[in-house]
Short mmCIF file of C-alpha atoms in Angstrom, two decimals:
data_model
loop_
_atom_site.label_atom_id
_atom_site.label_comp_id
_atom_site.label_asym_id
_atom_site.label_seq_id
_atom_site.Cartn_x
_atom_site.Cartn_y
_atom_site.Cartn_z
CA UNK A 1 18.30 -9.22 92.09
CA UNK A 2 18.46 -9.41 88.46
CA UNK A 3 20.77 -6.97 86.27
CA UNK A 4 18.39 -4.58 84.05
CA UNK A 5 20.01 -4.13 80.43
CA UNK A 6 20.69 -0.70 79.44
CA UNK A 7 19.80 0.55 76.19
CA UNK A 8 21.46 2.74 74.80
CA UNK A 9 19.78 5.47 71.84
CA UNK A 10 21.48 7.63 69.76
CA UNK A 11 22.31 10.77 70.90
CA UNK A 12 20.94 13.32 68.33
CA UNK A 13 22.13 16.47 70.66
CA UNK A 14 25.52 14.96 70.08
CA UNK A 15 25.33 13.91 66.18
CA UNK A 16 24.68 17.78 65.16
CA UNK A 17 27.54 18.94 67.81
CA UNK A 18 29.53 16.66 65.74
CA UNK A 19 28.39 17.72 62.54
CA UNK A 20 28.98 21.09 63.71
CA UNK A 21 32.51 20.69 64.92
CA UNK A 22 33.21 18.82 61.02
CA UNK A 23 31.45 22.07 59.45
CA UNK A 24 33.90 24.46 61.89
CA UNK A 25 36.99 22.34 61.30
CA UNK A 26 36.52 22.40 57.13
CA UNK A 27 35.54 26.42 57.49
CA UNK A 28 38.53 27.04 59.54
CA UNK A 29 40.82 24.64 56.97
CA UNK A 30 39.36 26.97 53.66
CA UNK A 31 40.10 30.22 55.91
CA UNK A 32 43.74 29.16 56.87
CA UNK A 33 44.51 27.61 52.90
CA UNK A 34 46.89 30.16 51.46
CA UNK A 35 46.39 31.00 47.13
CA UNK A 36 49.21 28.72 46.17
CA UNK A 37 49.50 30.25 42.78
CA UNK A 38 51.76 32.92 44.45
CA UNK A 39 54.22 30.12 45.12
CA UNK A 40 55.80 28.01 41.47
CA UNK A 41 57.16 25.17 44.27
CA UNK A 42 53.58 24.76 44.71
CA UNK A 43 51.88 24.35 40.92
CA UNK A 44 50.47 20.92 40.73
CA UNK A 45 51.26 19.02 37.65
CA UNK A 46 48.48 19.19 34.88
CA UNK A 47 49.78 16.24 32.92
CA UNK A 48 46.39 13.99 33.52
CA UNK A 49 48.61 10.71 31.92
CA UNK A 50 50.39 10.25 35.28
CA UNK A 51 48.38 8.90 37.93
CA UNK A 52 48.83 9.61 41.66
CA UNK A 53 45.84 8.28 43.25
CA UNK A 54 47.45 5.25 44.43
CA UNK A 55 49.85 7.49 46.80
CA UNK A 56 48.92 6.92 50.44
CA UNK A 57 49.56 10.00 53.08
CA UNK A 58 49.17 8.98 57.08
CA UNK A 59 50.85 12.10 58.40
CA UNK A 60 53.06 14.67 58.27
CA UNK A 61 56.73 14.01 57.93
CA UNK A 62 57.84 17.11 59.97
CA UNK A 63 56.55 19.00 62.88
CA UNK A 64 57.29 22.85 62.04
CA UNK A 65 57.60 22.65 58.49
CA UNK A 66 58.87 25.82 56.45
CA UNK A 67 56.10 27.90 54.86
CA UNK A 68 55.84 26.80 51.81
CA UNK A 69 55.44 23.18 52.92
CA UNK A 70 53.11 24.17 55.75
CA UNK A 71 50.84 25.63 53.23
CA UNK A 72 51.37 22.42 50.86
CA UNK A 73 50.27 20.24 54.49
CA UNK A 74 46.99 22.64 54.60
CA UNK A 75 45.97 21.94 50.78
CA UNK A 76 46.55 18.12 51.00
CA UNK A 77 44.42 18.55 54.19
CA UNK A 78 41.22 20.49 52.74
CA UNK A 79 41.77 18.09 49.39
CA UNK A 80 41.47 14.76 52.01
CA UNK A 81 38.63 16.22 53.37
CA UNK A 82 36.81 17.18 50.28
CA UNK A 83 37.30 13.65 49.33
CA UNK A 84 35.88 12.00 52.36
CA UNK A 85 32.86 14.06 51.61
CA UNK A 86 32.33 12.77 48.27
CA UNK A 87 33.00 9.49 49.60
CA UNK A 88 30.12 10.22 51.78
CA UNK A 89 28.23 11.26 49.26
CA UNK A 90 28.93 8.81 47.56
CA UNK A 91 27.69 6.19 49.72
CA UNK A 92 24.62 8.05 50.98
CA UNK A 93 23.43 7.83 46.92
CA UNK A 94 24.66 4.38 46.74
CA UNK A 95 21.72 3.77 49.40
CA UNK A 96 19.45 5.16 47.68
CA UNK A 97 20.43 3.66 44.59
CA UNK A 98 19.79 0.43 46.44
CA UNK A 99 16.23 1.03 47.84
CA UNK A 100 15.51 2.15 44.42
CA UNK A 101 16.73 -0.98 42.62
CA UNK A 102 14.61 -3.04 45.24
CA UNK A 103 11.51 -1.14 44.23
CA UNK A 104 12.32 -1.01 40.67
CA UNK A 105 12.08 -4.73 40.81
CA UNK A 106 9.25 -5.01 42.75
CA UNK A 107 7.69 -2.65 39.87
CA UNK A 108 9.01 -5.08 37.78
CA UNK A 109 7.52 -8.03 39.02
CA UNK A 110 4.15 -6.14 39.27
CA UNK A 111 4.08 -5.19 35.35
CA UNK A 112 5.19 -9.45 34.96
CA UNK A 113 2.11 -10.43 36.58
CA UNK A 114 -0.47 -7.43 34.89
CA UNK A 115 1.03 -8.71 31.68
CA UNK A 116 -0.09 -12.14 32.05
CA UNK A 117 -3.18 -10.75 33.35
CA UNK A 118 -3.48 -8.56 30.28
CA UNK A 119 -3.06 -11.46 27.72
CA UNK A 120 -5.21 -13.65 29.39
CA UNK A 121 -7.95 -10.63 29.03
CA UNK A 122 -6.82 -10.03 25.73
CA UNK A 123 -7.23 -13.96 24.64
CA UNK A 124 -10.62 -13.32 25.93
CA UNK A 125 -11.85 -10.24 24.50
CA UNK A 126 -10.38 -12.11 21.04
CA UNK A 127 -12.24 -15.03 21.78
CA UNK A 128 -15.79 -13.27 21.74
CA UNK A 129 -15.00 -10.85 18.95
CA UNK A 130 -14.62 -13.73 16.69
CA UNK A 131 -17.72 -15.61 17.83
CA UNK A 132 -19.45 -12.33 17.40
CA UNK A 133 -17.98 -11.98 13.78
CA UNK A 134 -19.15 -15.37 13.23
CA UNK A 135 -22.84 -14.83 14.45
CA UNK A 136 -23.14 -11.29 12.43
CA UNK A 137 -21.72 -13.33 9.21
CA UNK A 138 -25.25 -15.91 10.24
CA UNK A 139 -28.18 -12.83 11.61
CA UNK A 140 -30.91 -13.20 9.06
CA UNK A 141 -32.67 -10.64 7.57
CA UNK A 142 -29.45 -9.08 6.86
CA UNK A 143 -28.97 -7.93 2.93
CA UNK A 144 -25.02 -8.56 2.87
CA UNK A 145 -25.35 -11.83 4.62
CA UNK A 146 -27.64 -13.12 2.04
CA UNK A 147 -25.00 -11.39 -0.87
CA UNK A 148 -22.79 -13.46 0.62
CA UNK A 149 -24.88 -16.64 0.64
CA UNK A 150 -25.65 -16.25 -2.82
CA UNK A 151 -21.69 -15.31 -3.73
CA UNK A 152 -20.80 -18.67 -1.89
CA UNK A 153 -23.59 -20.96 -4.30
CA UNK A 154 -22.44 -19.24 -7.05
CA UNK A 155 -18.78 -19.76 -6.79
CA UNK A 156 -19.89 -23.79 -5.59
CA UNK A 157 -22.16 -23.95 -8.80
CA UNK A 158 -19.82 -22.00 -11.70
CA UNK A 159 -16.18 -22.75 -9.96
CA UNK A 160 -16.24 -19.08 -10.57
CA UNK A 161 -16.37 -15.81 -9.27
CA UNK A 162 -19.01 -13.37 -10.86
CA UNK A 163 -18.08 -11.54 -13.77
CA UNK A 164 -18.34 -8.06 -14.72
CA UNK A 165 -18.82 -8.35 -18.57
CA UNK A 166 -19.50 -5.99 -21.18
CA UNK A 167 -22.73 -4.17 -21.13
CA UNK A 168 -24.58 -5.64 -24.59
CA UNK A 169 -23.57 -8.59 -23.18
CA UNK A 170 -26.00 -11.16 -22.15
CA UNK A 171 -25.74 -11.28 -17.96
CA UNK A 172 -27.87 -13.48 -15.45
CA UNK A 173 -29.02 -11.40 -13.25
CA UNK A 174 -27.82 -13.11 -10.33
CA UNK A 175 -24.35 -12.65 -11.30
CA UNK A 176 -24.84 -9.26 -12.27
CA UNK A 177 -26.50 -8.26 -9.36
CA UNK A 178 -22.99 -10.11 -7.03
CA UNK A 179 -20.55 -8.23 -9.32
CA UNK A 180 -22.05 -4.78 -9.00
CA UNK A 181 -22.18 -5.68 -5.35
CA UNK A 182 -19.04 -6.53 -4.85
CA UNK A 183 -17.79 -3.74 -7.58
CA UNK A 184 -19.21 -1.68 -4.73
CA UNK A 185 -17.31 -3.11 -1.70
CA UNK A 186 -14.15 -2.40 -4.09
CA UNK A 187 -14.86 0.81 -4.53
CA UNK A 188 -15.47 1.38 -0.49
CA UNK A 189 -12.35 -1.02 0.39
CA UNK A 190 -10.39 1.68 -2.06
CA UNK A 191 -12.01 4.93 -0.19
CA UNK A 192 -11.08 3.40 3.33
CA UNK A 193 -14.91 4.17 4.21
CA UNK A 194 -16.07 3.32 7.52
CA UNK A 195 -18.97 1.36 5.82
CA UNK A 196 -16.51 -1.38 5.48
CA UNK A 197 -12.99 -1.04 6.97
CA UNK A 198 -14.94 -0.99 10.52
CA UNK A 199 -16.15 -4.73 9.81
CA UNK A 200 -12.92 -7.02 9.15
CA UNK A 201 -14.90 -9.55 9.30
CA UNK A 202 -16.85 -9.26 6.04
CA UNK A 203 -13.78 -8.38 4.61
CA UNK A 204 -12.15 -11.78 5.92
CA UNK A 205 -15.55 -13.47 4.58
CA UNK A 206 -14.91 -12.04 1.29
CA UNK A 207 -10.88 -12.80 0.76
CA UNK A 208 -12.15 -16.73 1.85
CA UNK A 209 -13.53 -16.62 -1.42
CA UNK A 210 -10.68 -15.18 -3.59
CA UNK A 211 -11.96 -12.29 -3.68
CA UNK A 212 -8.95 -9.32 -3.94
CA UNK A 213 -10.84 -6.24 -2.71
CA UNK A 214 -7.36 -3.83 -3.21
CA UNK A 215 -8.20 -3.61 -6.84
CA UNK A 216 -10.37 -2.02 -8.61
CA UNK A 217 -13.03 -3.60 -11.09
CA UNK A 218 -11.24 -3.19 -14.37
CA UNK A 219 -8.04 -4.86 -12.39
CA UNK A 220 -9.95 -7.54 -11.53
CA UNK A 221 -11.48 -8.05 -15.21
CA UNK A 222 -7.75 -7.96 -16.26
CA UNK A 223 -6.59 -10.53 -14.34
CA UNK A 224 -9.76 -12.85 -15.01
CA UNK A 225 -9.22 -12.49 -18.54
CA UNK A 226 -5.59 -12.25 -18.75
CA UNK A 227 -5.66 -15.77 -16.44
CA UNK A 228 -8.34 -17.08 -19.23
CA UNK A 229 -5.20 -16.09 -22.15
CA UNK A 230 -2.79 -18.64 -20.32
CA UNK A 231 -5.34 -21.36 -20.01
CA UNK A 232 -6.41 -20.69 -23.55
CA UNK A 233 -2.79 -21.27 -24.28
CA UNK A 234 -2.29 -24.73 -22.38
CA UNK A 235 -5.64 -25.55 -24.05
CA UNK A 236 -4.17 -25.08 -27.58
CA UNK A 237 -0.68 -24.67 -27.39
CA UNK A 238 -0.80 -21.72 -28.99
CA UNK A 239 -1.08 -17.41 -28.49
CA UNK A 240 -3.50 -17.15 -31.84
CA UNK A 241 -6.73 -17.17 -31.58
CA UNK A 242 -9.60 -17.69 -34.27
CA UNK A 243 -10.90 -14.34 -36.45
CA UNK A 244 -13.68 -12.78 -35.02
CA UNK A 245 -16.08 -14.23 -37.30
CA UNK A 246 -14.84 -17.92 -36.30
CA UNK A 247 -15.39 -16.93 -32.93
CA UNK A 248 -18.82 -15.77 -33.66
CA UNK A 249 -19.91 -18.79 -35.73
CA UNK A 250 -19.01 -21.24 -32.67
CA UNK A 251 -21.42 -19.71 -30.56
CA UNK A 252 -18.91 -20.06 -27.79
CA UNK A 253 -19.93 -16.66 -25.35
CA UNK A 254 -16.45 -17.20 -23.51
CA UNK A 255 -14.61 -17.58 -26.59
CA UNK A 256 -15.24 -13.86 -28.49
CA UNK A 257 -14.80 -12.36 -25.39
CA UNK A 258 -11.28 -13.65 -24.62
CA UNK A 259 -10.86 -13.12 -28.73
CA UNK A 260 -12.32 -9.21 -29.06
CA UNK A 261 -10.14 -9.06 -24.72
CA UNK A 262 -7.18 -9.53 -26.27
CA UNK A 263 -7.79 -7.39 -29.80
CA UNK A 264 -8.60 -5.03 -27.47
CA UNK A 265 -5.33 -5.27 -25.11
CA UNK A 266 -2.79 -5.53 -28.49
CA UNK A 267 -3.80 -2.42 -29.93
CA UNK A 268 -4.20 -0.03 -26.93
CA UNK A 269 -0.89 -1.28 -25.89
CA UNK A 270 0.97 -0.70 -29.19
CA UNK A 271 -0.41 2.90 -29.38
CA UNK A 272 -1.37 3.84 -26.15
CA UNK A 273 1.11 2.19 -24.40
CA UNK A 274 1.85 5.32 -22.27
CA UNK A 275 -1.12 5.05 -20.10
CA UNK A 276 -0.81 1.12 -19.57
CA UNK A 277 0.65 -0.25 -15.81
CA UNK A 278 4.10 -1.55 -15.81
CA UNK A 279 3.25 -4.23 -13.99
CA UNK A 280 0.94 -5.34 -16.65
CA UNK A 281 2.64 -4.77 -19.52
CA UNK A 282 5.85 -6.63 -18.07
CA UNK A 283 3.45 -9.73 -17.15
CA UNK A 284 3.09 -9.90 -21.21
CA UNK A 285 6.98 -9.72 -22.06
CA UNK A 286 7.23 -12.29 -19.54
CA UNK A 287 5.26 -14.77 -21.59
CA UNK A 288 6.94 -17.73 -23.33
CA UNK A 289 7.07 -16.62 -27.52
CA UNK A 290 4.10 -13.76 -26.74
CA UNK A 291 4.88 -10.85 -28.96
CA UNK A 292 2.98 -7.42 -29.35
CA UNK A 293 4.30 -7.72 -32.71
CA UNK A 294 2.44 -10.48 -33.86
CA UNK A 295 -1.65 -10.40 -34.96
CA UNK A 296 -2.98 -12.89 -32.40
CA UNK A 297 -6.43 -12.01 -32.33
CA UNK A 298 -7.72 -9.85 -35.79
CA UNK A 299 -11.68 -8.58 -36.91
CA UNK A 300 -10.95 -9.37 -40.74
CA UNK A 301 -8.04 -8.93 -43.39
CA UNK A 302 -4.06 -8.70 -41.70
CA UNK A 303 -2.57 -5.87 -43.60
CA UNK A 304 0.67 -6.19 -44.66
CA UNK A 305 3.22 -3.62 -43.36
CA UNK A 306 6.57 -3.21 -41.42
CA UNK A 307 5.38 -3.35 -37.94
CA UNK A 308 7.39 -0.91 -35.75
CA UNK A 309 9.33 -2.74 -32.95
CA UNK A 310 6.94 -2.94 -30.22
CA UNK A 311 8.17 -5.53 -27.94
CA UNK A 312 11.33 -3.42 -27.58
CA UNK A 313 9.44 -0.02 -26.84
CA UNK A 314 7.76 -2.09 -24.47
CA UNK A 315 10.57 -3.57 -22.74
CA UNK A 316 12.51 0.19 -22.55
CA UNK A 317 8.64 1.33 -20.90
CA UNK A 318 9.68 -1.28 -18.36
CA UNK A 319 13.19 -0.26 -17.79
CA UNK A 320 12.28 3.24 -17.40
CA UNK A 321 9.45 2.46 -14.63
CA UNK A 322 6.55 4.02 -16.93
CA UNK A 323 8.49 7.13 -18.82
CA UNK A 324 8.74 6.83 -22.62
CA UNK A 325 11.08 8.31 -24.37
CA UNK A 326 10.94 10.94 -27.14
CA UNK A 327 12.12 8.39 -30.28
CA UNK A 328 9.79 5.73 -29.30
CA UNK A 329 7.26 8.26 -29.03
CA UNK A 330 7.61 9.33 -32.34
CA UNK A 331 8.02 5.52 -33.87
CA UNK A 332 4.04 4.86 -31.90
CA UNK A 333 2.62 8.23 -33.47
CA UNK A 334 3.90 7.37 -36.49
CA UNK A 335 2.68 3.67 -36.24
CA UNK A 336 -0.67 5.25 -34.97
CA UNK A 337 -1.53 7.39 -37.56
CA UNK A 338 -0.41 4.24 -40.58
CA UNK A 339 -2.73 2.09 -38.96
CA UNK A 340 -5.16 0.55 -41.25
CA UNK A 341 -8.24 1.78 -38.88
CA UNK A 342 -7.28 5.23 -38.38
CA UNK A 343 -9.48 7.65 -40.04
CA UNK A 344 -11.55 4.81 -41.31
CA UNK A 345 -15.19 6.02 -40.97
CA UNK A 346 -17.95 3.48 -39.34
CA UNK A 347 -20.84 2.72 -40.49
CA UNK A 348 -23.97 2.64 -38.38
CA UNK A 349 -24.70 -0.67 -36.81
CA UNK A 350 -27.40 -3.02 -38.18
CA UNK A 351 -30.22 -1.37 -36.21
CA UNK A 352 -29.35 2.14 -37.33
CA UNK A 353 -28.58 0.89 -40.44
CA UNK A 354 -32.24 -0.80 -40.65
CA UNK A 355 -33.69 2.34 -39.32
CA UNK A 356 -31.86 4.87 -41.42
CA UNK A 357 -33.26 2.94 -44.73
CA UNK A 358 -36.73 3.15 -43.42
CA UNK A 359 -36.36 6.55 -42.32
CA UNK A 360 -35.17 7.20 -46.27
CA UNK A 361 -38.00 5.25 -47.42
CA UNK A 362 -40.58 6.91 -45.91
CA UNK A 363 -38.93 10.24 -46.56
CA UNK A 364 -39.57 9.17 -50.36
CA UNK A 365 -42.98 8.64 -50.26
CA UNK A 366 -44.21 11.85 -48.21
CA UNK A 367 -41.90 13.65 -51.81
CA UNK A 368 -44.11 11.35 -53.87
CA UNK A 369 -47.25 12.44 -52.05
CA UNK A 370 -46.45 16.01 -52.11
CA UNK A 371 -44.93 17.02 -55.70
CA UNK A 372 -47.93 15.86 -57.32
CA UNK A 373 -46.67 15.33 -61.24
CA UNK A 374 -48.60 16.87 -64.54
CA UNK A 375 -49.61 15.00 -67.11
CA UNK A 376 -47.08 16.39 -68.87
CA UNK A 377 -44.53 14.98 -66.73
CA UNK A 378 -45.38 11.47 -67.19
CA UNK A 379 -43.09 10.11 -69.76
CA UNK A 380 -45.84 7.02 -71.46
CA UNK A 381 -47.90 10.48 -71.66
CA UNK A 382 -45.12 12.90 -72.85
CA UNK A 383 -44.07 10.61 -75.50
CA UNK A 384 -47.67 10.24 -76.98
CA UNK A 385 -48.40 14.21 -76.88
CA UNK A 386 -44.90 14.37 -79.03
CA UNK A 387 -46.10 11.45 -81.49
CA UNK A 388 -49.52 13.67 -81.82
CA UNK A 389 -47.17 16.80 -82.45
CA UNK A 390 -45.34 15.01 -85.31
CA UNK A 391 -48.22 13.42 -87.23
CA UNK A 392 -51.02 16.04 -86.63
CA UNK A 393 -53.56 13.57 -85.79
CA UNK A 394 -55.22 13.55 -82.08
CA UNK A 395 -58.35 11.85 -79.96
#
């Protein structure tokens, strides 16, 4: 007959008998331990430097130690015993440490894979936001999009972006109507309005075109026409520029408005040089033999006069990020108030000028009509009463 196995399962009756017994034995160890403060053979050394941990105790030397030792036998006892239980401890954590690790990496190893899952959704989601972009940049019937279109034929036809000029000035209307447009975006880019910062993509559109929508309109005008100065200069060779009359008589547009530009830019930065960016003013001192000093563009007759030093205000401006100080202050106000235009009166402009003499003319004749004159009053008529007068004779 064949031999059944026997199996043998743990006895959980007997684990928590045993676990009782432990629980007694340590209880009964803590009652028995004696305070051995009350002895000075048994103060333990507190110099930490010294290490005893690698001292190894199996038993007890003698059998019926004295008292003192006895007690010493019972503290190395409970102090064995604590240990073991840390050790216990110890290990029981340790386990858990373990199963924690393993499921830490399986964690792991999950948020590995949803990444992969997550850029492969994100590639996605990219791809059809930019061939949405790129359909909304082509719906018809869509104002911007034909701004756009006519921004992109312009720049093809004039190699240029539109222009913001002066208002007397002479404007197609096509460009006008793209640089108030995109004067406009500018000013919505700068406001961070929803209008525009929600659509990159017409931003994007825009920027393709060298378009810088951080800056406002008169930025941009400086930079057009402080870009025109430098190619002016590789043109010629030279900062001067023509009078304004020269400029005038050769019917070159471009030409007086680089010329009156830069007129313009010399004198507000002499005397108002206060309110000027420090950016800007530094991109002058950085050009090759450009002085503020010097009459590059003039409307008539150069006055002679000592001309403060205004390159080296300028370059202090610069050093002091934008503060002036007090002297150089004074030297501009001064400056200012010598200048040949200050306080000079201007005369009305042609048409009020035209006006103003037909206004005086007609003023004259309603007199004329009004104050009728006497006979008297007429002088061929005055001086023939007198001759009558003198000589007695008459009609």
């Amino acid at each position: 007959m064949p031999s059944e196995t026997t199996h043998t399962t743990p006895d959980v009756t007997q684990k928590d008998s045993d676990a009782a017994t432990k629980k007694r034995k340590r209880q009964s160890i803590e009652e028995d331990l004696e305070d051995p403060s009350k002895y000075p053979e048994l103060q333990l050394d507190d110099d930490d430097s010294v290490d005893h941990s690698n001292l190894i105790f199996k038993e007890p030397l003698f059998k019926k130690p004295t008292n003192i030792l006895s007690i010493a036998y019972n503290h190395h006892t409970a102090a064995t015993q604590e240990r073991k239980d840390i050790k216990s401890k110890k290990k029981t954590t340790m386990k858990e440490l373990h199963e924690l690790h393993k499921l830490f990496q399986s964690k792991k190893q999950e948020v590995l894979d949803i990444n992969k899952q997550l850029k492969a959704s994100s590639q996605k989601v990219g791809q059809w936001t930019s061939k949405v972009f790129e359909l909304e940049l082509q719906e018809p019937n869509c104002t911007w999009n034909e701004k756009l279109t006519k921004l992109k034929q312009f720049k093809v036809q004039h190699g240029r972006l539109p222009e913001m000029k002066r208002k007397n000035d002479k404007i197609p209307s096509v460009e006008k109507e793209l640089a108030l447009w995109l004067a406009g975006i500018r000013t919505k880019v700068n406001k961070r309005l929803k209008t525009i910062m929600n659509y990159p993509h017409r931003m994007a559109a825009l920027e393709e075109l060298g378009i810088q929508l951080d800056k406002s309109v008169d930025d941009v005008r400086f930079d057009t026409m402080f870009n025109k100065f430098l190619a002016y200069r590789r043109e010629h060779g030279t900062w001067k520029m023509p009078s304004a009359s020269i400029c005038k008589e050769s019917g070159d547009e471009e030409l007086l408005l680089l010329h009156n530009w830069l007129y313009s830019v010399v004198s507000t930065y002499r005397y108002h040089l206060h309110t000027k960016n420090v950016k800007d003013v530094k991109r002058f001192l950085d050009l090759d033999g450009f002085s503020f000093e010097q009459p590059y563009a003039t409307n008539g007759h150069v006055f002679s006069r000592n001309t403060p030093p205004f390159d080296a205000i300028c370059r202090r401006y610069v050093e002091n990020n934008g503060v002036m100080i007090e002297s150089d202050k004074k030297i501009l106000a001064e400056a200012s108030s010598k200048s040949p235009s200050k306080g000079k009166k201007r005369g009305p402009n042609k048409k009020n000028r035209m006006k103003k003499e037909s206004d005086d003319g007609v003023q004259g004749l309603k007199a004329n009509d009004e104050v009728k004159p006497s006979s008297d009053t007429l002088p061929i008529e005055g001086e023939k009463k007198k001759a009558v007068q003198e000589t007695g004779d008459s009609d």
